[in-house]
mmCIF file of C-alpha atoms in Angstrom:
data_model
loop_
_atom_site.group_PDB
_atom_site.id
_atom_site.type_symbol
_atom_site.label_atom_id
_atom_site.label_comp_id
_atom_site.label_asym_id
_atom_site.label_seq_id
_atom_site.Cartn_x
_atom_site.Cartn_y
_atom_site.Cartn_z
ATOM 1 C CA MET A 418 -37.747 7.217 1.347
ATOM 2 C CA ASN A 419 -37.253 10.884 0.459
ATOM 3 C CA GLY A 420 -35.958 11.655 3.942
ATOM 4 C CA LEU A 421 -33.064 9.238 3.490
ATOM 5 C CA TYR A 422 -31.710 10.140 0.088
ATOM 6 C CA LEU A 423 -30.195 13.182 -1.559
ATOM 7 C CA ASP A 424 -32.614 16.081 -1.469
ATOM 8 C CA GLU A 425 -31.425 19.253 -3.176
ATOM 9 C CA ARG A 426 -33.563 21.575 -1.076
ATOM 10 C CA ARG A 427 -32.362 20.097 2.208
ATOM 11 C CA LEU A 428 -28.786 19.980 0.987
ATOM 12 C CA THR A 429 -28.938 23.683 0.094
ATOM 13 C CA GLU A 430 -30.350 24.484 3.534
ATOM 14 C CA ALA A 431 -27.684 22.391 5.205
ATOM 15 C CA ALA A 432 -24.946 24.082 3.217
ATOM 16 C CA LYS A 433 -26.198 27.502 4.340
ATOM 17 C CA VAL A 434 -26.186 26.363 7.947
ATOM 18 C CA THR A 435 -22.725 24.856 7.802
ATOM 19 C CA ASN A 436 -21.233 27.828 5.993
ATOM 20 C CA ALA A 437 -22.007 29.746 9.170
ATOM 21 C CA TRP A 438 -20.762 27.018 11.512
ATOM 22 C CA GLU A 439 -17.108 28.019 11.546
ATOM 23 C CA SER A 440 -18.089 31.654 12.218
ATOM 24 C CA TYR A 441 -20.189 30.419 15.129
ATOM 25 C CA VAL A 442 -17.210 28.587 16.632
ATOM 26 C CA HIS A 443 -14.956 31.622 16.313
ATOM 27 C CA GLU A 444 -17.552 33.946 17.810
ATOM 28 C CA LYS A 445 -18.391 31.610 20.706
ATOM 29 C CA TYR A 446 -14.815 31.095 21.857
ATOM 30 C CA ALA A 447 -12.433 33.930 22.659
ATOM 31 C CA THR A 448 -9.338 32.266 21.222
ATOM 32 C CA PRO A 449 -9.403 31.754 17.445
ATOM 33 C CA VAL A 450 -9.755 28.069 16.561
ATOM 34 C CA GLU A 451 -7.407 26.473 14.046
ATOM 35 C CA PHE A 452 -7.828 22.917 12.874
ATOM 36 C CA ARG A 453 -5.499 20.410 11.180
ATOM 37 C CA ASP A 454 -2.357 22.515 11.688
ATOM 38 C CA TYR A 455 0.273 19.873 10.964
ATOM 39 C CA ASN A 456 3.175 22.333 10.884
ATOM 40 C CA LYS A 457 2.365 23.445 14.411
ATOM 41 C CA ALA A 458 2.021 19.811 15.440
ATOM 42 C CA LEU A 459 5.630 19.136 14.394
ATOM 43 C CA SER A 460 6.924 20.976 17.434
ATOM 44 C CA ILE A 461 4.251 20.359 20.044
ATOM 45 C CA GLN A 462 2.840 16.954 18.980
ATOM 46 C CA PRO A 463 5.704 15.021 17.367
ATOM 47 C CA GLU A 464 3.701 11.809 17.628
ATOM 48 C CA VAL A 465 1.543 13.050 14.725
ATOM 49 C CA ALA A 466 4.548 13.187 12.346
ATOM 50 C CA ARG A 467 5.737 9.804 13.617
ATOM 51 C CA PHE A 468 2.315 8.394 12.876
ATOM 52 C CA TYR A 469 2.299 9.678 9.284
ATOM 53 C CA LYS A 470 5.800 8.387 8.692
ATOM 54 C CA ALA A 471 4.700 4.856 9.569
ATOM 55 C CA ASN A 472 1.423 5.278 7.668
ATOM 56 C CA HIS A 473 3.005 6.522 4.443
ATOM 57 C CA GLU A 474 5.776 3.965 4.458
ATOM 58 C CA ASN A 475 3.441 0.988 4.936
ATOM 59 C CA GLN A 476 0.187 1.798 3.138
ATOM 60 C CA THR A 477 0.800 -0.009 -0.143
ATOM 61 C CA LEU A 478 -1.680 -1.498 -2.582
ATOM 62 C CA GLU A 479 -0.649 -4.962 -1.397
ATOM 63 C CA HIS A 480 -1.350 -4.022 2.220
ATOM 64 C CA VAL A 481 -4.752 -2.520 1.387
ATOM 65 C CA LEU A 482 -5.932 -5.572 -0.503
ATOM 66 C CA ALA A 483 -4.782 -7.853 2.323
ATOM 67 C CA MET A 484 -6.644 -5.802 4.922
ATOM 68 C CA LYS A 485 -9.837 -5.755 2.878
ATOM 69 C CA LYS A 486 -9.667 -9.525 2.692
ATOM 70 C CA ARG A 487 -8.917 -9.876 6.419
ATOM 71 C CA TYR A 488 -11.788 -7.699 7.634
ATOM 72 C CA GLY A 489 -14.297 -7.865 4.789
ATOM 73 C CA GLN A 490 -15.960 -11.001 6.138
ATOM 74 C CA LEU A 491 -17.088 -9.145 9.317
ATOM 75 C CA ASP A 492 -16.310 -12.156 11.481
ATOM 76 C CA LYS A 493 -14.375 -10.492 14.317
ATOM 77 C CA ALA A 494 -17.165 -9.569 16.739
ATOM 78 C CA TRP A 495 -20.929 -9.541 17.382
ATOM 79 C CA MET A 496 -21.869 -6.393 19.310
ATOM 80 C CA GLY A 497 -24.288 -3.493 19.534
ATOM 81 C CA VAL A 498 -23.429 -0.057 18.185
ATOM 82 C CA TRP A 499 -23.539 1.852 21.484
ATOM 83 C CA GLU A 500 -21.588 -0.940 23.208
ATOM 84 C CA THR A 501 -18.879 -0.574 20.562
ATOM 85 C CA LEU A 502 -18.800 3.174 20.958
ATOM 86 C CA GLU A 503 -18.092 2.791 24.670
ATOM 87 C CA ILE A 504 -15.229 0.368 23.946
ATOM 88 C CA LEU A 505 -13.573 2.980 21.736
ATOM 89 C CA ASN A 506 -12.964 5.250 24.700
ATOM 90 C CA GLY A 507 -9.684 3.389 25.233
ATOM 91 C CA LEU A 508 -8.178 4.923 22.078
ATOM 92 C CA VAL A 509 -6.460 8.293 21.664
ATOM 93 C CA ASP A 510 -5.960 9.048 17.956
ATOM 94 C CA ASP A 511 -2.242 9.774 17.333
ATOM 95 C CA SER A 512 -2.938 11.123 13.839
ATOM 96 C CA ASP A 513 -5.200 14.020 14.835
ATOM 97 C CA PRO A 514 -3.586 17.250 16.076
ATOM 98 C CA ASP A 515 -6.984 18.564 17.240
ATOM 99 C CA MET A 516 -8.088 15.678 19.447
ATOM 100 C CA GLY A 517 -5.565 15.921 22.304
ATOM 101 C CA ASP A 518 -6.929 13.723 25.111
ATOM 102 C CA VAL A 519 -10.528 13.955 23.889
ATOM 103 C CA THR A 520 -12.170 10.540 24.069
ATOM 104 C CA GLN A 521 -13.789 8.944 21.033
ATOM 105 C CA ILE A 522 -17.293 9.011 22.554
ATOM 106 C CA THR A 523 -16.875 12.726 23.364
ATOM 107 C CA HIS A 524 -15.931 13.526 19.768
ATOM 108 C CA ALA A 525 -18.752 11.358 18.431
ATOM 109 C CA LEU A 526 -21.327 13.171 20.547
ATOM 110 C CA GLN A 527 -19.858 16.604 19.805
ATOM 111 C CA ALA A 528 -20.262 15.967 16.067
ATOM 112 C CA ALA A 529 -23.717 14.441 16.385
ATOM 113 C CA GLU A 530 -25.000 17.180 18.712
ATOM 114 C CA ALA A 531 -23.703 19.883 16.383
ATOM 115 C CA ALA A 532 -25.676 18.318 13.520
ATOM 116 C CA ARG A 533 -28.724 17.798 15.722
ATOM 117 C CA ARG A 534 -28.798 21.425 16.886
ATOM 118 C CA GLU A 535 -28.892 22.589 13.269
ATOM 119 C CA GLY A 536 -31.758 20.321 12.245
ATOM 120 C CA LEU A 537 -29.932 17.915 9.926
ATOM 121 C CA PRO A 538 -31.746 14.686 8.922
ATOM 122 C CA ARG A 539 -31.738 11.865 11.472
ATOM 123 C CA TRP A 540 -29.567 9.653 9.256
ATOM 124 C CA PHE A 541 -27.023 12.470 9.142
ATOM 125 C CA ILE A 542 -26.985 12.861 12.941
ATOM 126 C CA LEU A 543 -26.471 9.117 13.298
ATOM 127 C CA THR A 544 -23.661 9.216 10.733
ATOM 128 C CA ALA A 545 -21.956 11.932 12.749
ATOM 129 C CA LEU A 546 -22.207 9.730 15.834
ATOM 130 C CA ILE A 547 -20.789 6.538 14.292
ATOM 131 C CA HIS A 548 -18.422 7.796 11.571
ATOM 132 C CA ASP A 549 -15.238 6.944 13.495
ATOM 133 C CA MET A 550 -16.340 3.632 14.973
ATOM 134 C CA GLY A 551 -14.234 1.655 12.533
ATOM 135 C CA LYS A 552 -11.396 2.522 14.896
ATOM 136 C CA LEU A 553 -12.454 -0.704 16.586
ATOM 137 C CA LEU A 554 -9.688 -2.140 14.385
ATOM 138 C CA TYR A 555 -7.235 -0.908 17.015
ATOM 139 C CA PHE A 556 -8.816 -3.251 19.560
ATOM 140 C CA PHE A 557 -8.389 -6.158 17.178
ATOM 141 C CA GLY A 558 -4.627 -5.577 17.460
ATOM 142 C CA GLU A 559 -3.997 -3.378 14.448
ATOM 143 C CA GLN A 560 -1.425 -0.587 14.666
ATOM 144 C CA GLN A 561 -2.671 2.970 14.443
ATOM 145 C CA TRP A 562 -1.044 3.569 11.045
ATOM 146 C CA THR A 563 -3.670 1.269 9.489
ATOM 147 C CA VAL A 564 -6.557 2.462 11.633
ATOM 148 C CA VAL A 565 -6.601 6.284 11.669
ATOM 149 C CA GLY A 566 -5.245 9.244 9.705
ATOM 150 C CA ASP A 567 -5.984 10.817 6.329
ATOM 151 C CA THR A 568 -6.691 8.382 3.525
ATOM 152 C CA PHE A 569 -5.426 8.497 -0.048
ATOM 153 C CA PRO A 570 -5.542 6.301 -3.162
ATOM 154 C CA VAL A 571 -2.967 3.542 -3.571
ATOM 155 C CA GLY A 572 -2.067 2.124 -6.969
ATOM 156 C CA CYS A 573 -1.522 5.580 -8.517
ATOM 157 C CA ARG A 574 0.621 8.676 -7.920
ATOM 158 C CA PHE A 575 0.457 10.136 -4.412
ATOM 159 C CA ALA A 576 -0.964 13.656 -4.775
ATOM 160 C CA ASP A 577 1.033 16.706 -3.737
ATOM 161 C CA ASN A 578 -1.419 17.874 -1.057
ATOM 162 C CA ILE A 579 -1.415 14.694 1.031
ATOM 163 C CA VAL A 580 -0.322 15.458 4.586
ATOM 164 C CA HIS A 581 3.416 14.765 5.097
ATOM 165 C CA ARG A 582 3.847 13.562 1.521
ATOM 166 C CA GLU A 583 7.639 13.483 2.067
ATOM 167 C CA TYR A 584 7.281 10.217 3.972
ATOM 168 C CA PHE A 585 6.211 8.319 0.857
ATOM 169 C CA ALA A 586 9.895 8.221 -0.114
ATOM 170 C CA ASN A 587 10.176 4.921 1.780
ATOM 171 C CA ASN A 588 7.004 3.399 0.330
ATOM 172 C CA PRO A 589 7.852 0.830 -2.397
ATOM 173 C CA ASP A 590 4.791 1.858 -4.460
ATOM 174 C CA PHE A 591 6.333 5.327 -4.795
ATOM 175 C CA TYR A 592 8.861 3.846 -7.237
ATOM 176 C CA ASP A 593 6.664 1.335 -9.038
ATOM 177 C CA LYS A 594 6.586 2.002 -12.779
ATOM 178 C CA ILE A 595 2.785 1.739 -12.883
ATOM 179 C CA TYR A 596 1.683 2.865 -9.402
ATOM 180 C CA SER A 597 3.802 6.016 -9.648
ATOM 181 C CA THR A 598 1.966 7.307 -12.734
ATOM 182 C CA GLU A 599 -0.908 9.750 -12.404
ATOM 183 C CA TYR A 600 -3.687 7.248 -13.109
ATOM 184 C CA GLY A 601 -1.789 4.096 -12.131
ATOM 185 C CA ILE A 602 -4.086 1.065 -12.299
ATOM 186 C CA TYR A 603 -7.206 3.240 -12.722
ATOM 187 C CA SER A 604 -8.762 5.301 -15.518
ATOM 188 C CA PRO A 605 -10.320 8.791 -15.545
ATOM 189 C CA GLN A 606 -13.882 8.952 -14.218
ATOM 190 C CA CYS A 607 -13.646 5.363 -13.055
ATOM 191 C CA GLY A 608 -15.674 6.198 -9.944
ATOM 192 C CA ILE A 609 -14.410 6.658 -6.425
ATOM 193 C CA ASP A 610 -15.850 3.296 -5.307
ATOM 194 C CA ASN A 611 -13.540 1.562 -7.784
ATOM 195 C CA VAL A 612 -10.412 3.111 -6.271
ATOM 196 C CA HIS A 613 -8.521 1.513 -3.380
ATOM 197 C CA LEU A 614 -7.773 4.002 -0.592
ATOM 198 C CA SER A 615 -5.276 3.473 2.182
ATOM 199 C CA TYR A 616 -6.861 1.085 4.676
ATOM 200 C CA GLY A 617 -8.298 2.292 7.938
ATOM 201 C CA HIS A 618 -11.418 2.854 9.998
ATOM 202 C CA ASP A 619 -13.332 4.519 7.149
ATOM 203 C CA GLU A 620 -13.331 1.492 4.853
ATOM 204 C CA TYR A 621 -13.952 -0.918 7.689
ATOM 205 C CA MET A 622 -16.957 0.996 9.079
ATOM 206 C CA TYR A 623 -18.361 1.311 5.560
ATOM 207 C CA GLN A 624 -18.332 -2.469 5.281
ATOM 208 C CA VAL A 625 -20.013 -2.821 8.669
ATOM 209 C CA CYS A 626 -22.821 -0.395 7.780
ATOM 210 C CA GLN A 627 -23.580 -1.372 4.178
ATOM 211 C CA LYS A 628 -26.840 -3.173 5.027
ATOM 212 C CA TYR A 629 -28.229 -0.442 7.227
ATOM 213 C CA LEU A 630 -27.611 3.088 5.955
ATOM 214 C CA PRO A 631 -28.510 5.146 2.847
ATOM 215 C CA PRO A 632 -25.908 5.801 0.126
ATOM 216 C CA GLU A 633 -25.082 9.334 1.289
ATOM 217 C CA ALA A 634 -24.342 8.128 4.817
ATOM 218 C CA LEU A 635 -22.134 5.335 3.501
ATOM 219 C CA PHE A 636 -20.276 7.787 1.260
ATOM 220 C CA ILE A 637 -19.578 10.070 4.234
ATOM 221 C CA ILE A 638 -18.346 7.209 6.399
ATOM 222 C CA ARG A 639 -16.144 5.707 3.673
ATOM 223 C CA TYR A 640 -14.487 8.948 2.527
ATOM 224 C CA HIS A 641 -14.518 11.357 5.445
ATOM 225 C CA SER A 642 -10.750 11.016 5.929
ATOM 226 C CA PHE A 643 -10.016 11.578 2.221
ATOM 227 C CA PHE A 644 -9.006 15.199 2.862
ATOM 228 C CA ALA A 645 -6.802 15.518 -0.214
ATOM 229 C CA CYS A 646 -9.974 15.129 -2.275
ATOM 230 C CA HIS A 647 -12.786 16.832 -0.399
ATOM 231 C CA CYS A 648 -10.692 19.681 1.051
ATOM 232 C CA ASP A 649 -7.863 20.185 -1.459
ATOM 233 C CA GLY A 650 -9.535 19.164 -4.706
ATOM 234 C CA GLU A 651 -7.041 16.437 -5.569
ATOM 235 C CA TYR A 652 -8.082 13.294 -7.480
ATOM 236 C CA ASP A 653 -11.060 14.936 -9.201
ATOM 237 C CA TRP A 654 -10.200 12.772 -12.211
ATOM 238 C CA ILE A 655 -11.542 9.664 -10.457
ATOM 239 C CA MET A 656 -14.964 11.184 -9.766
ATOM 240 C CA THR A 657 -18.256 10.584 -11.592
ATOM 241 C CA ASP A 658 -21.165 13.014 -11.532
ATOM 242 C CA SER A 659 -22.858 10.844 -8.908
ATOM 243 C CA ASP A 660 -19.708 10.960 -6.757
ATOM 244 C CA ARG A 661 -19.678 14.763 -6.956
ATOM 245 C CA GLU A 662 -23.308 14.938 -5.809
ATOM 246 C CA LYS A 663 -22.557 12.830 -2.759
ATOM 247 C CA LEU A 664 -19.400 14.847 -2.153
ATOM 248 C CA GLU A 665 -21.594 17.846 -1.345
ATOM 249 C CA TRP A 666 -23.025 15.953 1.631
ATOM 250 C CA LEU A 667 -19.509 15.068 2.732
ATOM 251 C CA LYS A 668 -18.447 18.718 2.614
ATOM 252 C CA VAL A 669 -21.437 19.568 4.797
ATOM 253 C CA PHE A 670 -20.474 16.788 7.195
ATOM 254 C CA MET A 671 -16.885 17.974 7.630
ATOM 255 C CA ARG A 672 -18.073 21.184 9.302
ATOM 256 C CA TYR A 673 -19.643 19.103 12.026
ATOM 257 C CA ASP A 674 -16.817 16.620 12.291
ATOM 258 C CA VAL A 675 -13.784 18.924 12.392
ATOM 259 C CA CYS A 676 -15.179 22.152 13.816
ATOM 260 C CA SER A 677 -17.264 20.509 16.575
ATOM 261 C CA LYS A 678 -14.031 19.553 18.354
ATOM 262 C CA ALA A 679 -13.992 23.063 19.847
ATOM 263 C CA THR A 680 -17.427 22.719 21.473
ATOM 264 C CA PRO A 681 -18.016 21.933 25.170
ATOM 265 C CA GLU A 682 -17.788 18.321 26.354
ATOM 266 C CA PRO A 683 -21.211 16.656 26.197
ATOM 267 C CA ASP A 684 -22.915 14.821 29.076
ATOM 268 C CA VAL A 685 -22.746 11.213 27.877
ATOM 269 C CA GLN A 686 -25.286 9.800 30.323
ATOM 270 C CA GLU A 687 -27.807 12.541 29.616
ATOM 271 C CA LEU A 688 -27.550 12.017 25.842
ATOM 272 C CA LYS A 689 -27.335 8.220 25.891
ATOM 273 C CA PRO A 690 -31.104 7.474 25.759
ATOM 274 C CA PHE A 691 -31.644 9.715 22.715
ATOM 275 C CA TYR A 692 -28.796 8.159 20.775
ATOM 276 C CA GLN A 693 -29.662 4.607 21.734
ATOM 277 C CA ALA A 694 -33.131 5.225 20.315
ATOM 278 C CA LEU A 695 -31.670 6.794 17.178
ATOM 279 C CA ILE A 696 -29.366 3.813 16.681
ATOM 280 C CA ALA A 697 -32.343 1.445 17.042
ATOM 281 C CA GLU A 698 -34.088 3.185 14.094
ATOM 282 C CA PHE A 699 -31.367 1.962 11.736
ATOM 283 C CA PHE A 700 -29.561 -0.991 13.348
ATOM 284 C CA PRO A 701 -30.627 -4.249 15.004
ATOM 285 C CA PRO A 702 -29.530 -4.794 18.652
ATOM 286 C CA LYS A 703 -26.287 -6.508 17.576
ATOM 287 C CA ILE A 704 -24.383 -6.463 14.296
ATOM 288 C CA ARG A 705 -21.349 -8.165 12.777
ATOM 289 C CA TRP A 706 -17.954 -6.489 13.044
#
């Protein structure tokens, strides 16, 4: 079991590797790479701002609770993991200024291969492969504003560093006498798992994977879009010591998720046998979605 759970020695080694990852990207490619530049996207990718306007106006506590109820039963599909990954190629993520026309399977393999090259644990490589697969929600008919994009807590004050925070002005929770306070319906150190985040592919994929993956993998999947927390340090007041330990794995993961988008496009057919075998180590042939 030691290979699956938090191991300080391996985490330290991984952190050293990933601290060098961004330097590797910049050295390998002649043009400096910048990620998550939402100001630049305003002029050249206006669809990103339009996405966040819809997202911030509609992601209320009421909406989140309704979506958790709708999809928490995992009664929408019965499919294999690789099969689902191939279906996702029909989606281009409107929220991500770095993706362009990159397909979902390309990004999944870029992230997984980056982790694989650096010798990360097999559960970590698999997590990199599947972390975005909750975007299957889009193919169930959901609009992108409740599928993709940065996540944030609902039921308490929207933090200052949330992307395009100005669009919360049309969210009814912004004016609620309880939800607009710093702690809202929560209490300090309540634990991140007891906080409702805006609903999207992270929460959905976490529910799908609960039976199959170790706690660190589930934490990465559930919170990888919570950038205001793991990148900007917001919402530390909700965290327990255990949350902070797992957060270190998430910070390692983000190097492979975000920075790998600059790497060459992988050969899907060449890599398919390896990843099908890796999937089979953790998942049965078909699972509930």
